[in-house]
Amino acid sequence: MLLEEKIKSLINEVQGEFGVYFEDTVDGTKILLNENIVFSAASTIKIPLVALGLKLSEEGKFGLNDEIEIKPENRVGGTGVLKTLNRNYKPTVSDLMTLAITVSDNVATNQLVDLVGGFDNINEFSKSLGLNDTKFQRKMLDLKSLQEGKDNFTTAKDLGTILSLVAKDECVSKESSELLLKMMKMQQFRQKLPNLIPAITSYDAKATADLPDEGKVLVANKTGDLWKVQHDVGIFILPKGERYVISVFSQKLAEDYEGIETISKISKAAYEYMIDKYNY
C-alpha cells in the first residue's frame, strides 16, 4: 500500500480530525492531508518562538549565555521544571530555549515571549517563514485569555514547513537550524512519533549525534497536547543522512490514547517507507 493510502487508512480508523504533513527532504516528495485545518497549537507553538529567539540572538539583541530573571507573572504550572527550582535561579537564554523544547517548560516559554518582544513579533516572524496560519495570542496557561477566545493556532502544513527549513539548515541560518535541531533531539516526550520505530533515546550518549548507528533513526521532535488534542512534529535522520519531516495534528478525539497511537502508527508507516525507498 502506498504511504498516502496507509496514512488515510490509519486516520479513518479513529474518531477525530487529523492534519498530516510528510516530506522527504532528499527528493522533495510530500504527502499533505488536511494540511490547512487550523488546530489549537498547544506546545508545538514553542518551535517558532525559539526560532525567533535564535534569530534575535544572531542579530545581537541578546546573547545565548545572558542570564535572565524570571518575572513573577511568568511563573505558571503545567509542564516543565523551572516552577520547581529556586526562584533566585537565573537561567540563560539558551537554558530557556532548551527547556521550552525538551521538557516543554511553560515558565521558560512565557519568559521567552517577553524576551523576543511579544506576540506581534512572533507572528510577524512566523509569516516571514511562510507559516500563514500560525498565530501566537496567549502565554502558557493564560486561561483568562483562552476564555476570551484568544488561543495559539497552527496547521500541520505550517509546522511541517518550519521543520523542513530546519532540516535543510535554512531556518534563520545554518547555525540556528543546527541549534534548534539539537534541542529537539534531546526531547523528553517520546511516546508519539518515536514510539514504534528504532529511535535513539534522549538519554543515549549518541542522542545529539549527526547520524544514528545502522538500524537506528534519530528523531528530533516536539509534542503538544490538550484535552482530546494530540500533536507531534519531528525531523527524522537515517544512518546515511537522509532526512524526512512528519507533522501530525489531531483534535476532537474520542480518547487521547487513540490519537497517540495513530500518530505512532503514521510514524512507523513513514519510517518503513523511507528505509525501503533508500535500500536499508
PDB file of C-alpha atoms in Angstrom:
ATOM      1  CA  MET A   1       0.000   0.000   0.000  1.00  0.00           C
ATOM      2  CA  LEU A   2       1.236   3.479  -0.868  1.00  0.00           C
ATOM      3  CA  LEU A   3       2.218   5.633   2.095  1.00  0.00           C
ATOM      4  CA  GLU A   4      -0.534   8.179   1.459  1.00  0.00           C
ATOM      5  CA  GLU A   5      -3.181   5.453   1.349  1.00  0.00           C
ATOM      6  CA  LYS A   6      -1.752   3.881   4.505  1.00  0.00           C
ATOM      7  CA  ILE A   7      -1.945   7.174   6.384  1.00  0.00           C
ATOM      8  CA  LYS A   8      -5.509   7.767   5.176  1.00  0.00           C
ATOM      9  CA  SER A   9      -6.460   4.292   6.376  1.00  0.00           C
ATOM     10  CA  LEU A  10      -4.936   4.926   9.815  1.00  0.00           C
ATOM     11  CA  ILE A  11      -6.716   8.220  10.404  1.00  0.00           C
ATOM     12  CA  ASN A  12     -10.014   6.801   9.154  1.00  0.00           C
ATOM     13  CA  GLU A  13      -9.862   4.073  11.804  1.00  0.00           C
ATOM     14  CA  VAL A  14     -10.369   6.503  14.692  1.00  0.00           C
ATOM     15  CA  GLN A  15     -12.781   9.264  15.600  1.00  0.00           C
ATOM     16  CA  GLY A  16     -11.263  12.686  15.276  1.00  0.00           C
ATOM     17  CA  GLU A  17      -9.880  15.252  12.892  1.00  0.00           C
ATOM     18  CA  PHE A  18      -6.310  14.879  11.641  1.00  0.00           C
ATOM     19  CA  GLY A  19      -3.904  17.056   9.690  1.00  0.00           C
ATOM     20  CA  VAL A  20      -0.752  15.478   8.249  1.00  0.00           C
ATOM     21  CA  TYR A  21       2.377  16.802   6.532  1.00  0.00           C
ATOM     22  CA  PHE A  22       5.121  14.448   5.356  1.00  0.00           C
ATOM     23  CA  GLU A  23       8.208  15.468   3.391  1.00  0.00           C
ATOM     24  CA  ASP A  24      11.222  13.539   2.191  1.00  0.00           C
ATOM     25  CA  THR A  25      13.723  16.400   2.142  1.00  0.00           C
ATOM     26  CA  VAL A  26      16.058  14.418  -0.133  1.00  0.00           C
ATOM     27  CA  ASP A  27      13.833  14.478  -3.212  1.00  0.00           C
ATOM     28  CA  GLY A  28      11.049  16.790  -2.069  1.00  0.00           C
ATOM     29  CA  THR A  29       8.290  14.175  -2.047  1.00  0.00           C
ATOM     30  CA  LYS A  30       5.359  15.441   0.033  1.00  0.00           C
ATOM     31  CA  ILE A  31       2.124  13.990   1.369  1.00  0.00           C
ATOM     32  CA  LEU A  32      -0.406  16.537   2.578  1.00  0.00           C
ATOM     33  CA  LEU A  33      -3.703  15.529   4.193  1.00  0.00           C
ATOM     34  CA  ASN A  34      -5.997  18.171   5.696  1.00  0.00           C
ATOM     35  CA  GLU A  35      -2.812  20.183   5.948  1.00  0.00           C
ATOM     36  CA  ASN A  36      -4.594  23.542   6.245  1.00  0.00           C
ATOM     37  CA  ILE A  37      -7.044  22.633   9.009  1.00  0.00           C
ATOM     38  CA  VAL A  38      -6.400  25.025  11.907  1.00  0.00           C
ATOM     39  CA  PHE A  39      -5.709  23.412  15.286  1.00  0.00           C
ATOM     40  CA  SER A  40      -5.066  24.736  18.753  1.00  0.00           C
ATOM     41  CA  ALA A  41      -1.278  24.601  18.600  1.00  0.00           C
ATOM     42  CA  ALA A  42      -0.637  23.530  22.210  1.00  0.00           C
ATOM     43  CA  SER A  43       3.122  23.310  22.820  1.00  0.00           C
ATOM     44  CA  THR A  44       4.133  22.966  19.156  1.00  0.00           C
ATOM     45  CA  ILE A  45       3.890  26.783  19.087  1.00  0.00           C
ATOM     46  CA  LYS A  46       7.156  26.827  21.040  1.00  0.00           C
ATOM     47  CA  ILE A  47       9.135  25.939  17.888  1.00  0.00           C
ATOM     48  CA  PRO A  48       8.679  29.245  16.013  1.00  0.00           C
ATOM     49  CA  LEU A  49       9.136  31.096  19.323  1.00  0.00           C
ATOM     50  CA  VAL A  50      12.553  29.523  19.893  1.00  0.00           C
ATOM     51  CA  ALA A  51      13.489  30.029  16.233  1.00  0.00           C
ATOM     52  CA  LEU A  52      12.788  33.748  16.588  1.00  0.00           C
ATOM     53  CA  GLY A  53      14.876  33.823  19.769  1.00  0.00           C
ATOM     54  CA  LEU A  54      17.788  32.337  17.848  1.00  0.00           C
ATOM     55  CA  LYS A  55      17.347  34.942  15.104  1.00  0.00           C
ATOM     56  CA  LEU A  56      17.383  37.829  17.565  1.00  0.00           C
ATOM     57  CA  SER A  57      20.446  36.367  19.252  1.00  0.00           C
ATOM     58  CA  GLU A  58      22.235  36.262  15.896  1.00  0.00           C
ATOM     59  CA  GLU A  59      21.280  39.917  15.420  1.00  0.00           C
ATOM     60  CA  GLY A  60      22.874  40.816  18.748  1.00  0.00           C
ATOM     61  CA  LYS A  61      19.666  41.688  20.620  1.00  0.00           C
ATOM     62  CA  PHE A  62      20.837  39.415  23.451  1.00  0.00           C
ATOM     63  CA  GLY A  63      23.351  36.636  23.967  1.00  0.00           C
ATOM     64  CA  LEU A  64      22.548  32.960  24.378  1.00  0.00           C
ATOM     65  CA  ASN A  65      24.586  32.986  27.606  1.00  0.00           C
ATOM     66  CA  ASP A  66      22.838  36.038  29.066  1.00  0.00           C
ATOM     67  CA  GLU A  67      21.239  35.249  32.421  1.00  0.00           C
ATOM     68  CA  ILE A  68      17.549  36.120  32.669  1.00  0.00           C
ATOM     69  CA  GLU A  69      15.475  36.882  35.752  1.00  0.00           C
ATOM     70  CA  ILE A  70      12.091  35.175  35.628  1.00  0.00           C
ATOM     71  CA  LYS A  71       9.191  37.597  36.080  1.00  0.00           C
ATOM     72  CA  PRO A  72       6.689  36.537  38.769  1.00  0.00           C
ATOM     73  CA  GLU A  73       3.788  36.713  36.295  1.00  0.00           C
ATOM     74  CA  ASN A  74       5.532  34.167  34.044  1.00  0.00           C
ATOM     75  CA  ARG A  75       5.643  31.521  36.765  1.00  0.00           C
ATOM     76  CA  VAL A  76       2.831  29.102  35.939  1.00  0.00           C
ATOM     77  CA  GLY A  77       2.137  25.406  36.397  1.00  0.00           C
ATOM     78  CA  GLY A  78       1.912  22.641  33.850  1.00  0.00           C
ATOM     79  CA  THR A  79       4.889  21.034  32.171  1.00  0.00           C
ATOM     80  CA  GLY A  80       8.468  21.991  32.943  1.00  0.00           C
ATOM     81  CA  VAL A  81      10.964  22.221  35.792  1.00  0.00           C
ATOM     82  CA  LEU A  82      11.600  25.929  36.381  1.00  0.00           C
ATOM     83  CA  LYS A  83       8.464  26.090  38.540  1.00  0.00           C
ATOM     84  CA  THR A  84      10.143  23.674  40.977  1.00  0.00           C
ATOM     85  CA  LEU A  85      13.534  25.400  41.182  1.00  0.00           C
ATOM     86  CA  ASN A  86      14.825  28.150  43.450  1.00  0.00           C
ATOM     87  CA  ARG A  87      13.218  31.438  42.462  1.00  0.00           C
ATOM     88  CA  ASN A  88      16.592  33.170  42.623  1.00  0.00           C
ATOM     89  CA  TYR A  89      17.931  30.926  39.843  1.00  0.00           C
ATOM     90  CA  LYS A  90      18.584  32.864  36.656  1.00  0.00           C
ATOM     91  CA  PRO A  91      18.629  30.593  33.586  1.00  0.00           C
ATOM     92  CA  THR A  92      20.484  31.669  30.473  1.00  0.00           C
ATOM     93  CA  VAL A  93      18.653  32.404  27.229  1.00  0.00           C
ATOM     94  CA  SER A  94      19.959  29.093  25.909  1.00  0.00           C
ATOM     95  CA  ASP A  95      18.583  27.347  29.015  1.00  0.00           C
ATOM     96  CA  LEU A  96      15.150  28.894  28.451  1.00  0.00           C
ATOM     97  CA  MET A  97      15.099  27.721  24.837  1.00  0.00           C
ATOM     98  CA  THR A  98      16.296  24.224  25.667  1.00  0.00           C
ATOM     99  CA  LEU A  99      13.778  23.830  28.488  1.00  0.00           C
ATOM    100  CA  ALA A 100      10.919  25.118  26.322  1.00  0.00           C
ATOM    101  CA  ILE A 101      11.694  22.442  23.737  1.00  0.00           C
ATOM    102  CA  THR A 102      12.974  19.410  25.665  1.00  0.00           C
ATOM    103  CA  VAL A 103      10.552  19.417  28.614  1.00  0.00           C
ATOM    104  CA  SER A 104       8.006  21.890  27.207  1.00  0.00           C
ATOM    105  CA  ASP A 105       8.667  24.239  30.132  1.00  0.00           C
ATOM    106  CA  ASN A 106       5.818  26.740  30.383  1.00  0.00           C
ATOM    107  CA  VAL A 107       7.701  29.197  32.612  1.00  0.00           C
ATOM    108  CA  ALA A 108      10.614  29.271  30.173  1.00  0.00           C
ATOM    109  CA  THR A 109       8.202  29.749  27.278  1.00  0.00           C
ATOM    110  CA  ASN A 110       6.420  32.677  28.903  1.00  0.00           C
ATOM    111  CA  GLN A 111       9.729  34.396  29.668  1.00  0.00           C
ATOM    112  CA  LEU A 112      10.866  33.869  26.057  1.00  0.00           C
ATOM    113  CA  VAL A 113       7.683  35.532  24.781  1.00  0.00           C
ATOM    114  CA  ASP A 114       8.699  38.685  26.654  1.00  0.00           C
ATOM    115  CA  LEU A 115      12.329  38.372  25.601  1.00  0.00           C
ATOM    116  CA  VAL A 116      11.515  38.319  21.867  1.00  0.00           C
ATOM    117  CA  GLY A 117       9.169  41.284  22.147  1.00  0.00           C
ATOM    118  CA  GLY A 118       5.742  39.710  22.372  1.00  0.00           C
ATOM    119  CA  PHE A 119       3.111  38.148  20.173  1.00  0.00           C
ATOM    120  CA  ASP A 120       3.255  40.580  17.241  1.00  0.00           C
ATOM    121  CA  ASN A 121       6.952  39.917  16.732  1.00  0.00           C
ATOM    122  CA  ILE A 122       6.437  36.158  16.880  1.00  0.00           C
ATOM    123  CA  ASN A 123       3.552  36.291  14.399  1.00  0.00           C
ATOM    124  CA  GLU A 124       5.437  38.571  12.008  1.00  0.00           C
ATOM    125  CA  PHE A 125       8.410  36.193  12.102  1.00  0.00           C
ATOM    126  CA  SER A 126       6.158  33.181  11.503  1.00  0.00           C
ATOM    127  CA  LYS A 127       4.627  34.895   8.456  1.00  0.00           C
ATOM    128  CA  SER A 128       8.126  35.605   7.098  1.00  0.00           C
ATOM    129  CA  LEU A 129       8.766  31.840   7.074  1.00  0.00           C
ATOM    130  CA  GLY A 130       5.521  31.108   5.254  1.00  0.00           C
ATOM    131  CA  LEU A 131       3.608  29.973   8.348  1.00  0.00           C
ATOM    132  CA  ASN A 132       0.451  31.724   7.228  1.00  0.00           C
ATOM    133  CA  ASP A 133      -1.998  30.186   9.700  1.00  0.00           C
ATOM    134  CA  THR A 134       0.170  30.294  12.817  1.00  0.00           C
ATOM    135  CA  LYS A 135      -0.933  32.743  15.495  1.00  0.00           C
ATOM    136  CA  PHE A 136       0.595  33.181  18.950  1.00  0.00           C
ATOM    137  CA  GLN A 137      -2.002  35.031  21.052  1.00  0.00           C
ATOM    138  CA  ARG A 138      -1.608  33.934  24.668  1.00  0.00           C
ATOM    139  CA  LYS A 139       1.039  32.758  27.101  1.00  0.00           C
ATOM    140  CA  MET A 140       1.069  29.252  28.502  1.00  0.00           C
ATOM    141  CA  LEU A 141      -1.755  28.562  30.992  1.00  0.00           C
ATOM    142  CA  ASP A 142      -3.273  32.022  30.487  1.00  0.00           C
ATOM    143  CA  LEU A 143      -6.801  30.727  30.971  1.00  0.00           C
ATOM    144  CA  LYS A 144      -8.325  34.210  31.087  1.00  0.00           C
ATOM    145  CA  SER A 145      -7.197  34.918  27.519  1.00  0.00           C
ATOM    146  CA  LEU A 146      -8.417  31.484  26.473  1.00  0.00           C
ATOM    147  CA  GLN A 147     -11.872  32.259  27.873  1.00  0.00           C
ATOM    148  CA  GLU A 148     -11.814  35.468  25.825  1.00  0.00           C
ATOM    149  CA  GLY A 149     -11.253  33.417  22.682  1.00  0.00           C
ATOM    150  CA  LYS A 150      -7.516  34.074  22.372  1.00  0.00           C
ATOM    151  CA  ASP A 151      -5.610  30.872  21.672  1.00  0.00           C
ATOM    152  CA  ASN A 152      -2.497  29.807  19.814  1.00  0.00           C
ATOM    153  CA  PHE A 153      -3.209  28.275  16.412  1.00  0.00           C
ATOM    154  CA  THR A 154      -1.334  26.486  13.658  1.00  0.00           C
ATOM    155  CA  THR A 155      -1.634  23.807  10.983  1.00  0.00           C
ATOM    156  CA  ALA A 156       0.161  20.599  10.067  1.00  0.00           C
ATOM    157  CA  LYS A 157       1.496  22.387   6.989  1.00  0.00           C
ATOM    158  CA  ASP A 158       2.890  25.348   8.941  1.00  0.00           C
ATOM    159  CA  LEU A 159       4.819  23.221  11.426  1.00  0.00           C
ATOM    160  CA  GLY A 160       5.930  20.917   8.617  1.00  0.00           C
ATOM    161  CA  THR A 161       7.174  23.977   6.755  1.00  0.00           C
ATOM    162  CA  ILE A 162       9.324  25.314   9.596  1.00  0.00           C
ATOM    163  CA  LEU A 163      10.756  21.849  10.315  1.00  0.00           C
ATOM    164  CA  SER A 164      11.559  21.402   6.640  1.00  0.00           C
ATOM    165  CA  LEU A 165      13.560  24.645   6.826  1.00  0.00           C
ATOM    166  CA  VAL A 166      15.358  23.392   9.946  1.00  0.00           C
ATOM    167  CA  ALA A 167      16.097  20.027   8.299  1.00  0.00           C
ATOM    168  CA  LYS A 168      17.624  21.839   5.310  1.00  0.00           C
ATOM    169  CA  ASP A 169      19.627  24.240   7.551  1.00  0.00           C
ATOM    170  CA  GLU A 170      17.546  27.132   6.202  1.00  0.00           C
ATOM    171  CA  CYS A 171      15.660  28.304   9.316  1.00  0.00           C
ATOM    172  CA  VAL A 172      17.264  31.666  10.164  1.00  0.00           C
ATOM    173  CA  SER A 173      20.737  30.272   9.383  1.00  0.00           C
ATOM    174  CA  LYS A 174      22.665  27.021   9.304  1.00  0.00           C
ATOM    175  CA  GLU A 175      23.919  27.615  12.852  1.00  0.00           C
ATOM    176  CA  SER A 176      20.474  28.416  14.267  1.00  0.00           C
ATOM    177  CA  SER A 177      18.951  25.438  12.436  1.00  0.00           C
ATOM    178  CA  GLU A 178      21.580  23.156  13.947  1.00  0.00           C
ATOM    179  CA  LEU A 179      20.984  24.551  17.451  1.00  0.00           C
ATOM    180  CA  LEU A 180      17.212  24.070  17.206  1.00  0.00           C
ATOM    181  CA  LEU A 181      17.667  20.568  15.788  1.00  0.00           C
ATOM    182  CA  LYS A 182      19.998  19.669  18.667  1.00  0.00           C
ATOM    183  CA  MET A 183      17.437  20.853  21.225  1.00  0.00           C
ATOM    184  CA  MET A 184      14.726  18.788  19.576  1.00  0.00           C
ATOM    185  CA  LYS A 185      16.969  15.689  19.551  1.00  0.00           C
ATOM    186  CA  MET A 186      17.008  15.931  23.369  1.00  0.00           C
ATOM    187  CA  GLN A 187      13.198  15.835  23.571  1.00  0.00           C
ATOM    188  CA  GLN A 188      11.962  14.034  26.684  1.00  0.00           C
ATOM    189  CA  PHE A 189       8.422  13.301  25.468  1.00  0.00           C
ATOM    190  CA  ARG A 190       8.836  10.341  23.135  1.00  0.00           C
ATOM    191  CA  GLN A 191       5.526   8.466  23.323  1.00  0.00           C
ATOM    192  CA  LYS A 192       4.208   9.518  19.897  1.00  0.00           C
ATOM    193  CA  LEU A 193       6.327   9.841  16.720  1.00  0.00           C
ATOM    194  CA  PRO A 194       9.382   7.929  18.074  1.00  0.00           C
ATOM    195  CA  ASN A 195       7.421   5.225  19.878  1.00  0.00           C
ATOM    196  CA  LEU A 196       7.120   2.386  17.324  1.00  0.00           C
ATOM    197  CA  ILE A 197      10.381   2.886  15.431  1.00  0.00           C
ATOM    198  CA  PRO A 198      14.016   2.149  16.432  1.00  0.00           C
ATOM    199  CA  ALA A 199      14.613   5.701  17.628  1.00  0.00           C
ATOM    200  CA  ILE A 200      17.673   6.623  19.640  1.00  0.00           C
ATOM    201  CA  THR A 201      16.511   7.568  23.125  1.00  0.00           C
ATOM    202  CA  SER A 202      17.027  11.056  24.528  1.00  0.00           C
ATOM    203  CA  TYR A 203      19.275   9.639  27.275  1.00  0.00           C
ATOM    204  CA  ASP A 204      21.554   7.771  24.833  1.00  0.00           C
ATOM    205  CA  ALA A 205      25.095   9.140  24.606  1.00  0.00           C
ATOM    206  CA  LYS A 206      24.544   9.459  20.838  1.00  0.00           C
ATOM    207  CA  ALA A 207      21.245  11.342  21.159  1.00  0.00           C
ATOM    208  CA  THR A 208      22.691  14.505  19.623  1.00  0.00           C
ATOM    209  CA  ALA A 209      24.977  12.794  17.104  1.00  0.00           C
ATOM    210  CA  ASP A 210      24.877  13.841  13.454  1.00  0.00           C
ATOM    211  CA  LEU A 211      23.945  10.344  12.302  1.00  0.00           C
ATOM    212  CA  PRO A 212      22.457   7.298  14.038  1.00  0.00           C
ATOM    213  CA  ASP A 213      24.017   3.837  14.049  1.00  0.00           C
ATOM    214  CA  GLU A 214      22.889   1.302  11.465  1.00  0.00           C
ATOM    215  CA  GLY A 215      19.375   0.083  12.154  1.00  0.00           C
ATOM    216  CA  LYS A 216      18.507   3.197  14.176  1.00  0.00           C
ATOM    217  CA  VAL A 217      16.900   6.553  13.452  1.00  0.00           C
ATOM    218  CA  LEU A 218      17.471   9.924  15.105  1.00  0.00           C
ATOM    219  CA  VAL A 219      14.229  11.692  15.989  1.00  0.00           C
ATOM    220  CA  ALA A 220      14.108  15.399  16.830  1.00  0.00           C
ATOM    221  CA  ASN A 221      10.527  16.086  17.854  1.00  0.00           C
ATOM    222  CA  LYS A 222       8.171  18.396  19.747  1.00  0.00           C
ATOM    223  CA  THR A 223       4.840  17.275  21.130  1.00  0.00           C
ATOM    224  CA  GLY A 224       1.709  19.180  22.004  1.00  0.00           C
ATOM    225  CA  ASP A 225      -1.389  18.012  23.806  1.00  0.00           C
ATOM    226  CA  LEU A 226      -4.592  19.274  25.354  1.00  0.00           C
ATOM    227  CA  TRP A 227      -7.862  17.544  26.239  1.00  0.00           C
ATOM    228  CA  LYS A 228      -8.756  15.323  23.245  1.00  0.00           C
ATOM    229  CA  VAL A 229      -5.978  17.044  21.259  1.00  0.00           C
ATOM    230  CA  GLN A 230      -2.723  15.255  20.406  1.00  0.00           C
ATOM    231  CA  HIS A 231       0.095  16.570  18.202  1.00  0.00           C
ATOM    232  CA  ASP A 232       3.676  15.651  17.407  1.00  0.00           C
ATOM    233  CA  VAL A 233       6.061  17.083  14.824  1.00  0.00           C
ATOM    234  CA  GLY A 234       9.582  15.948  14.071  1.00  0.00           C
ATOM    235  CA  ILE A 235      12.662  15.655  11.906  1.00  0.00           C
ATOM    236  CA  PHE A 236      13.995  12.146  11.288  1.00  0.00           C
ATOM    237  CA  ILE A 237      17.582  11.299  10.295  1.00  0.00           C
ATOM    238  CA  LEU A 238      18.571   7.923   8.822  1.00  0.00           C
ATOM    239  CA  PRO A 239      22.069   6.355   9.056  1.00  0.00           C
ATOM    240  CA  LYS A 240      23.178   7.501   5.573  1.00  0.00           C
ATOM    241  CA  GLY A 241      21.985  11.034   6.233  1.00  0.00           C
ATOM    242  CA  GLU A 242      18.555  11.081   4.614  1.00  0.00           C
ATOM    243  CA  ARG A 243      16.131  13.356   6.424  1.00  0.00           C
ATOM    244  CA  TYR A 244      12.360  13.480   6.478  1.00  0.00           C
ATOM    245  CA  VAL A 245       9.746  15.541   8.294  1.00  0.00           C
ATOM    246  CA  ILE A 246       6.431  14.499   9.822  1.00  0.00           C
ATOM    247  CA  SER A 247       3.833  16.840  11.308  1.00  0.00           C
ATOM    248  CA  VAL A 248       0.659  15.257  12.694  1.00  0.00           C
ATOM    249  CA  PHE A 249      -2.126  17.187  14.410  1.00  0.00           C
ATOM    250  CA  SER A 250      -5.349  15.777  15.849  1.00  0.00           C
ATOM    251  CA  GLN A 251      -8.413  17.132  17.598  1.00  0.00           C
ATOM    252  CA  LYS A 252     -11.977  16.111  18.503  1.00  0.00           C
ATOM    253  CA  LEU A 253     -10.648  12.713  19.582  1.00  0.00           C
ATOM    254  CA  ALA A 254     -12.893  10.217  21.362  1.00  0.00           C
ATOM    255  CA  GLU A 255      -9.919   9.241  23.553  1.00  0.00           C
ATOM    256  CA  ASP A 256      -6.459  10.775  23.827  1.00  0.00           C
ATOM    257  CA  TYR A 257      -4.742   7.394  23.608  1.00  0.00           C
ATOM    258  CA  GLU A 258      -6.273   6.829  20.166  1.00  0.00           C
ATOM    259  CA  GLY A 259      -4.625   9.992  18.883  1.00  0.00           C
ATOM    260  CA  ILE A 260      -1.305   8.984  20.440  1.00  0.00           C
ATOM    261  CA  GLU A 261      -1.475   5.504  18.884  1.00  0.00           C
ATOM    262  CA  THR A 262      -2.427   6.856  15.461  1.00  0.00           C
ATOM    263  CA  ILE A 263       0.463   9.327  15.445  1.00  0.00           C
ATOM    264  CA  SER A 264       2.830   6.472  16.370  1.00  0.00           C
ATOM    265  CA  LYS A 265       1.459   4.282  13.562  1.00  0.00           C
ATOM    266  CA  ILE A 266       1.763   7.060  10.981  1.00  0.00           C
ATOM    267  CA  SER A 267       5.394   7.495  12.010  1.00  0.00           C
ATOM    268  CA  LYS A 268       6.019   3.754  11.683  1.00  0.00           C
ATOM    269  CA  ALA A 269       4.500   3.706   8.193  1.00  0.00           C
ATOM    270  CA  ALA A 270       6.670   6.658   7.126  1.00  0.00           C
ATOM    271  CA  TYR A 271       9.802   5.058   8.561  1.00  0.00           C
ATOM    272  CA  GLU A 272       9.139   1.797   6.711  1.00  0.00           C
ATOM    273  CA  TYR A 273       8.533   3.748   3.503  1.00  0.00           C
ATOM    274  CA  MET A 274      11.848   5.603   3.860  1.00  0.00           C
ATOM    275  CA  ILE A 275      14.034   2.599   4.697  1.00  0.00           C
ATOM    276  CA  ASP A 276      12.532   0.688   1.777  1.00  0.00           C
ATOM    277  CA  LYS A 277      12.994   3.662  -0.543  1.00  0.00           C
ATOM    278  CA  TYR A 278      16.661   4.110   0.386  1.00  0.00           C
ATOM    279  CA  ASN A 279      17.530   0.395   0.495  1.00  0.00           C
ATOM    280  CA  TYR A 280      18.241  -0.144   4.178  1.00  0.00           C
TER     281      TYR A 280
END
